[in-house]
CSV table of C-alpha atoms in Angstrom, one decimal:
chain,number,residue,atom,x,y,z
X,1,MET,CA,130.9,29.0,42.5
X,2,GLU,CA,130.3,31.9,44.8
X,3,ALA,CA,132.1,34.2,42.5
X,4,ALA,CA,130.2,32.9,39.6
X,5,ALA,CA,126.9,33.3,41.3
X,6,GLN,CA,127.7,37.0,42.0
X,7,ARG,CA,129.0,37.8,38.5
X,8,VAL,CA,127.0,40.3,36.5
X,9,ARG,CA,126.3,38.6,33.2
X,10,ALA,CA,126.0,40.1,29.7
X,11,THR,CA,123.8,37.6,27.9
X,12,ALA,CA,122.0,40.4,26.0
X,13,ARG,CA,125.1,41.1,24.1
X,14,LEU,CA,124.7,37.8,22.3
X,15,GLN,CA,121.4,39.0,20.7
X,16,ALA,CA,121.6,40.2,17.0
X,17,PRO,CA,122.4,42.7,15.6
X,18,ASP,CA,125.2,43.3,18.1
X,19,ARG,CA,128.7,42.4,17.2
X,20,LEU,CA,131.0,40.6,19.6
X,21,PHE,CA,134.7,40.8,20.5
X,22,LEU,CA,136.1,38.1,22.6
X,23,ILE,CA,139.6,37.4,23.8
X,24,ALA,CA,140.7,33.7,23.5
X,25,ALA,CA,142.8,32.1,26.2
X,26,ASP,CA,142.4,28.3,25.8
X,27,HIS,CA,145.7,27.6,24.0
X,28,PRO,CA,147.8,26.6,27.1
X,29,ALA,CA,145.3,23.8,27.9
X,30,ARG,CA,146.2,22.0,24.6
X,31,GLY,CA,150.0,22.6,25.2
X,32,ALA,CA,150.1,25.4,22.7
X,33,LEU,CA,152.3,28.0,24.4
X,34,ALA,CA,154.2,29.4,21.4
X,35,VAL,CA,153.6,32.8,19.8
X,36,ARG,CA,155.6,33.4,16.6
X,37,ASP,CA,159.3,32.7,17.4
X,38,ARG,CA,158.7,32.6,21.2
X,39,PRO,CA,158.2,28.9,22.1
X,40,LEU,CA,157.1,29.5,25.7
X,41,ALA,CA,155.5,32.9,25.3
X,42,MET,CA,152.3,31.8,27.3
X,43,ALA,CA,154.1,29.8,29.9
X,44,SER,CA,153.7,32.3,32.8
X,45,ARG,CA,150.2,32.1,34.1
X,46,HIS,CA,150.7,35.3,36.1
X,47,ASP,CA,151.8,37.2,33.0
X,48,LEU,CA,148.9,35.7,31.0
X,49,LEU,CA,146.4,36.8,33.6
X,50,ASP,CA,147.9,40.3,33.7
X,51,ARG,CA,147.5,40.6,29.9
X,52,LEU,CA,144.0,39.1,30.0
X,53,ARG,CA,143.0,41.7,32.7
X,54,ALA,CA,144.4,44.5,30.6
X,55,ALA,CA,142.6,43.3,27.5
X,56,LEU,CA,139.2,42.7,29.2
X,57,ALA,CA,139.4,46.2,30.7
X,58,ARG,CA,139.5,47.9,27.3
X,59,PRO,CA,136.3,49.5,25.8
X,60,GLY,CA,134.8,47.3,23.1
X,61,VAL,CA,136.0,44.0,24.5
X,62,HIS,CA,132.9,42.0,25.3
X,63,GLY,CA,134.2,38.8,26.9
X,64,ILE,CA,136.4,35.8,26.8
X,65,LEU,CA,136.8,32.2,25.7
X,66,ALA,CA,138.9,30.1,28.1
X,67,ALA,CA,139.6,26.8,29.6
X,68,PRO,CA,138.2,26.1,33.2
X,69,ASP,CA,141.4,27.0,35.1
X,70,VAL,CA,141.6,30.4,33.4
X,71,VAL,CA,137.9,31.2,33.8
X,72,GLU,CA,138.2,30.4,37.4
X,73,ASP,CA,141.2,32.6,37.9
X,74,LEU,CA,139.5,35.5,36.2
X,75,LEU,CA,136.3,34.9,38.2
X,76,LEU,CA,138.2,35.1,41.5
X,77,LEU,CA,140.0,38.3,40.2
X,78,GLY,CA,136.7,39.9,39.4
X,79,ALA,CA,137.5,40.4,35.8
X,80,LEU,CA,134.4,38.8,34.2
X,81,ASP,CA,131.7,41.1,35.5
X,82,GLY,CA,129.6,42.4,32.6
X,83,LYS,CA,131.4,40.1,30.2
X,84,VAL,CA,130.3,37.3,27.9
X,85,VAL,CA,132.1,34.0,28.8
X,86,PHE,CA,132.5,30.9,26.7
X,87,GLY,CA,134.1,27.8,28.2
X,88,SER,CA,136.5,25.6,26.1
X,89,MET,CA,135.4,22.0,26.1
X,90,ASN,CA,137.8,19.7,24.1
X,91,ARG,CA,141.5,20.2,24.8
X,92,GLY,CA,142.6,16.5,24.6
X,93,GLY,CA,144.2,16.7,21.1
X,94,LEU,CA,147.5,18.0,22.4
X,95,LEU,CA,149.6,20.0,19.9
X,96,GLY,CA,152.0,17.8,18.1
X,97,SER,CA,150.9,14.5,19.7
X,98,VAL,CA,150.2,11.3,17.7
X,99,PHE,CA,146.6,11.5,19.0
X,100,GLU,CA,146.1,15.1,18.1
X,101,ALA,CA,143.1,14.2,15.9
X,102,ASP,CA,141.5,12.3,18.7
X,103,ASP,CA,140.3,15.6,20.3
X,104,ARG,CA,138.7,14.4,23.5
X,105,PHE,CA,136.6,16.5,25.8
X,106,THR,CA,138.9,17.1,28.7
X,107,GLY,CA,137.6,20.6,29.8
X,108,PHE,CA,134.2,22.0,30.4
X,109,ASP,CA,131.1,20.0,29.8
X,110,ALA,CA,127.5,21.4,29.4
X,111,ASP,CA,126.6,20.9,33.0
X,112,ALA,CA,129.6,22.8,34.3
X,113,ILE,CA,129.0,25.6,31.8
X,114,ALA,CA,125.4,26.0,32.9
X,115,ALA,CA,126.3,25.7,36.7
X,116,LEU,CA,128.9,28.6,36.4
X,117,GLY,CA,126.4,30.7,34.4
X,118,LEU,CA,128.5,30.9,31.3
X,119,ASP,CA,127.1,31.7,27.9
X,120,GLY,CA,128.2,28.7,25.9
X,121,GLY,CA,130.9,26.2,25.1
X,122,LYS,CA,133.5,26.1,22.3
X,123,MET,CA,134.8,23.0,20.7
X,124,LEU,CA,137.5,22.3,18.1
X,125,CYS,CA,136.4,20.0,15.3
X,126,ARG,CA,139.3,18.9,13.1
X,127,ILE,CA,138.3,16.5,10.3
X,128,ASP,CA,141.1,14.2,9.0
X,129,PRO,CA,139.6,11.9,6.4
X,130,SER,CA,142.6,9.6,6.7
X,131,ASP,CA,142.4,9.2,10.4
X,132,PRO,CA,139.8,6.8,11.9
X,133,VAL,CA,139.6,8.6,15.2
X,134,THR,CA,138.1,11.6,13.5
X,135,VAL,CA,134.7,10.0,13.7
X,136,ALA,CA,134.9,9.9,17.5
X,137,THR,CA,135.7,13.6,17.6
X,138,LEU,CA,132.7,14.3,15.3
X,139,GLU,CA,130.4,12.3,17.5
X,140,SER,CA,131.7,14.0,20.7
X,141,CYS,CA,131.2,17.4,19.1
X,142,ALA,CA,127.7,16.5,18.0
X,143,ARG,CA,126.7,15.3,21.5
X,144,ALA,CA,128.1,18.5,23.0
X,145,VAL,CA,126.2,20.7,20.6
X,146,THR,CA,123.0,18.8,21.5
X,147,SER,CA,123.7,19.0,25.2
X,148,LEU,CA,124.4,22.7,25.1
X,149,ALA,CA,121.3,23.5,23.0
X,150,ARG,CA,119.1,21.6,25.5
X,151,ARG,CA,120.2,24.1,28.1
X,152,GLY,CA,119.7,27.1,25.8
X,153,LEU,CA,123.5,27.6,25.6
X,154,ILE,CA,125.5,28.5,22.5
X,155,ALA,CA,127.8,25.9,20.9
X,156,MET,CA,130.8,27.6,19.2
X,157,VAL,CA,132.2,25.1,16.7
X,158,GLU,CA,135.7,25.6,15.2
X,159,PRO,CA,136.0,23.3,12.2
X,160,PHE,CA,138.9,22.5,10.0
X,161,TRP,CA,139.7,20.0,7.2
X,162,SER,CA,143.0,18.6,8.4
X,163,ALA,CA,145.7,16.2,7.3
X,164,ARG,CA,149.2,14.8,8.2
X,165,SER,CA,152.2,14.6,5.8
X,166,GLY,CA,153.7,11.3,6.7
X,167,SER,CA,154.6,11.3,10.4
X,168,GLY,CA,154.5,15.0,10.6
X,169,PRO,CA,152.1,17.2,12.7
X,170,LEU,CA,148.5,17.7,11.9
X,171,ARG,CA,148.0,20.6,9.6
X,172,ASN,CA,144.8,22.5,8.8
X,173,ASP,CA,144.0,23.2,5.2
X,174,LEU,CA,143.0,26.8,4.9
X,175,SER,CA,142.0,26.8,1.3
X,176,PRO,CA,138.4,28.0,0.5
X,177,GLU,CA,137.3,24.6,-0.7
X,178,ALA,CA,138.6,22.9,2.5
X,179,MET,CA,136.9,25.5,4.7
X,180,ILE,CA,133.6,25.1,2.8
X,181,ARG,CA,133.7,21.3,3.4
X,182,ALA,CA,134.5,21.8,7.1
X,183,VAL,CA,131.8,24.4,7.6
X,184,SER,CA,129.2,22.1,5.8
X,185,VAL,CA,130.0,19.3,8.2
X,186,ALA,CA,130.2,21.4,11.4
X,187,SER,CA,126.9,23.2,10.6
X,188,ALA,CA,125.0,19.9,10.7
X,189,LEU,CA,126.4,18.5,14.0
X,190,GLY,CA,123.9,17.8,16.8
X,191,ALA,CA,120.2,17.4,17.0
X,192,THR,CA,119.7,21.1,16.3
X,193,SER,CA,121.6,24.1,14.9
X,194,ALA,CA,119.4,26.6,16.7
X,195,TYR,CA,122.2,27.5,19.2
X,196,THR,CA,125.3,26.8,17.0
X,197,TRP,CA,127.8,29.5,16.1
X,198,LEU,CA,131.0,29.0,14.0
X,199,LYS,CA,134.5,30.1,14.7
X,200,LEU,CA,136.5,30.4,11.5
X,201,PRO,CA,139.8,31.8,10.2
X,202,ALA,CA,139.7,34.7,7.7
X,203,VAL,CA,140.9,32.9,4.6
X,204,PRO,CA,141.2,34.0,0.9
X,205,GLU,CA,137.8,34.1,-0.8
X,206,MET,CA,136.1,34.4,2.6
X,207,ASP,CA,132.9,35.3,0.8
X,208,ARG,CA,132.7,31.8,-0.7
X,209,VAL,CA,133.2,30.3,2.7
X,210,MET,CA,130.5,32.4,4.3
X,211,ALA,CA,128.1,31.5,1.5
X,212,ALA,CA,128.3,27.9,2.8
X,213,THR,CA,126.4,28.7,6.1
X,214,THR,CA,123.7,30.7,7.6
X,215,LEU,CA,125.1,30.3,11.2
X,216,PRO,CA,126.5,33.3,13.1
X,217,THR,CA,130.3,33.4,12.7
X,218,LEU,CA,133.2,34.8,14.7
X,219,LEU,CA,136.6,35.2,13.2
X,220,LEU,CA,139.6,33.6,14.9
X,221,GLY,CA,143.0,35.1,15.1
X,222,GLY,CA,145.6,32.4,15.0
X,223,ASP,CA,149.3,33.3,15.2
X,224,PRO,CA,149.9,35.7,12.4
X,225,SER,CA,153.4,36.8,11.5
X,226,SER,CA,152.2,40.4,10.9
X,227,LEU,CA,149.4,41.9,13.1
X,228,ASP,CA,148.8,44.8,10.6
X,229,ASP,CA,148.1,42.2,7.9
X,230,ALA,CA,145.8,40.3,10.2
X,231,LEU,CA,143.9,43.4,11.1
X,232,ASP,CA,143.4,44.2,7.4
X,233,GLN,CA,142.2,40.7,6.7
X,234,TRP,CA,139.8,40.7,9.7
X,235,GLY,CA,138.5,44.1,8.6
X,236,ARG,CA,137.6,42.8,5.1
X,237,ALA,CA,135.9,39.7,6.5
X,238,LEU,CA,133.9,41.6,9.1
X,239,ARG,CA,132.0,43.2,6.2
X,240,LEU,CA,130.5,39.9,5.0
X,241,PRO,CA,127.0,38.9,6.0
X,242,GLY,CA,126.9,36.5,8.9
X,243,VAL,CA,130.2,37.5,10.4
X,244,ARG,CA,129.4,38.7,13.9
X,245,GLY,CA,132.8,39.7,15.2
X,246,LEU,CA,136.3,38.4,16.5
X,247,VAL,CA,137.5,35.9,19.0
X,248,VAL,CA,141.3,36.5,19.1
X,249,GLY,CA,144.0,35.5,21.6
X,250,ARG,CA,147.7,35.2,21.0
X,251,ALA,CA,147.8,37.8,18.2
X,252,LEU,CA,146.5,40.5,20.6
X,253,LEU,CA,147.8,39.3,23.9
X,254,TYR,CA,151.4,38.9,22.7
X,255,PRO,CA,151.8,41.5,19.8
X,256,PRO,CA,155.3,42.1,18.3
X,257,ASP,CA,155.7,45.4,20.3
X,258,ASP,CA,154.2,43.8,23.5
X,259,ASP,CA,151.6,46.7,23.7
X,260,VAL,CA,148.5,44.7,24.5
X,261,THR,CA,146.3,47.8,24.9
X,262,ALA,CA,147.1,49.2,21.5
X,263,ALA,CA,146.7,45.8,19.8
X,264,VAL,CA,143.3,45.2,21.5
X,265,ASP,CA,142.1,48.7,20.8
X,266,ALA,CA,142.9,48.3,17.0
X,267,ALA,CA,140.9,45.1,16.9
X,268,ALA,CA,138.0,46.6,18.9
X,269,ALA,CA,137.9,49.5,16.4
X,270,LEU,CA,137.3,47.0,13.6
X,271,VAL,CA,134.5,45.3,15.4
X,272,GLY,CA,132.9,48.6,16.2
X,273,GLU,CA,133.0,49.9,12.7
X,274,ASP,CA,129.4,50.1,11.2
X,275,ALA,CA,128.1,48.0,14.1
X,276,SER,CA,124.5,48.5,15.0
């Protein structure tokens, strides 16, 4: 709390027309440690923190999205001064679990985000029409959106239309039609959308997806097999109205050549292109 109180904030960066480039680091909290063919790539917390500090130190990187433990580590290391910080809220839908769609809020809540002087909260909102627990996740996300908005804090909602194949894992449908449905539902969560942003993948026909919302949108990175292809896809999507920037984690923190600085700089250059 002392470190948070002394931190230099960067709230002005959230005001339009500025673009935003955040590093995502909330995957371990959901048990998602793999990057491409490395199942435990993110297992070492010390290595992850080193990579995060290297990324946050690069020009054009404006902040981070992380779970409470990572935010606190970085606060104590002094790595968040002058940065935008979003706290990850629901990490209960553990990767590969039978209860993955029951995405409970096990991380930050709105009170903790406000107390630490963070800029907002992020929530994953997977919608599986065949799973009854989805409605509980929707209700929890709606309450979080409302609670953040009452404190003047941004709610970053990451929606997906999802499904299981038999007893297999929960998979996100990345077709334009599915993303449009997910965006339509997510945009209406909570008592107000005044402080709601979206976090979306760059999918084919992204112009159709972005036409489904008027909310500010950041592009997520995922775990692409080719960083060059991902950079190209992000670059095209960043030209669309409403797309405000990137929030990318594994793809840049664990690039194929392990050169974090070069990967982060390439993404920062995209965000900086034609930005006001």
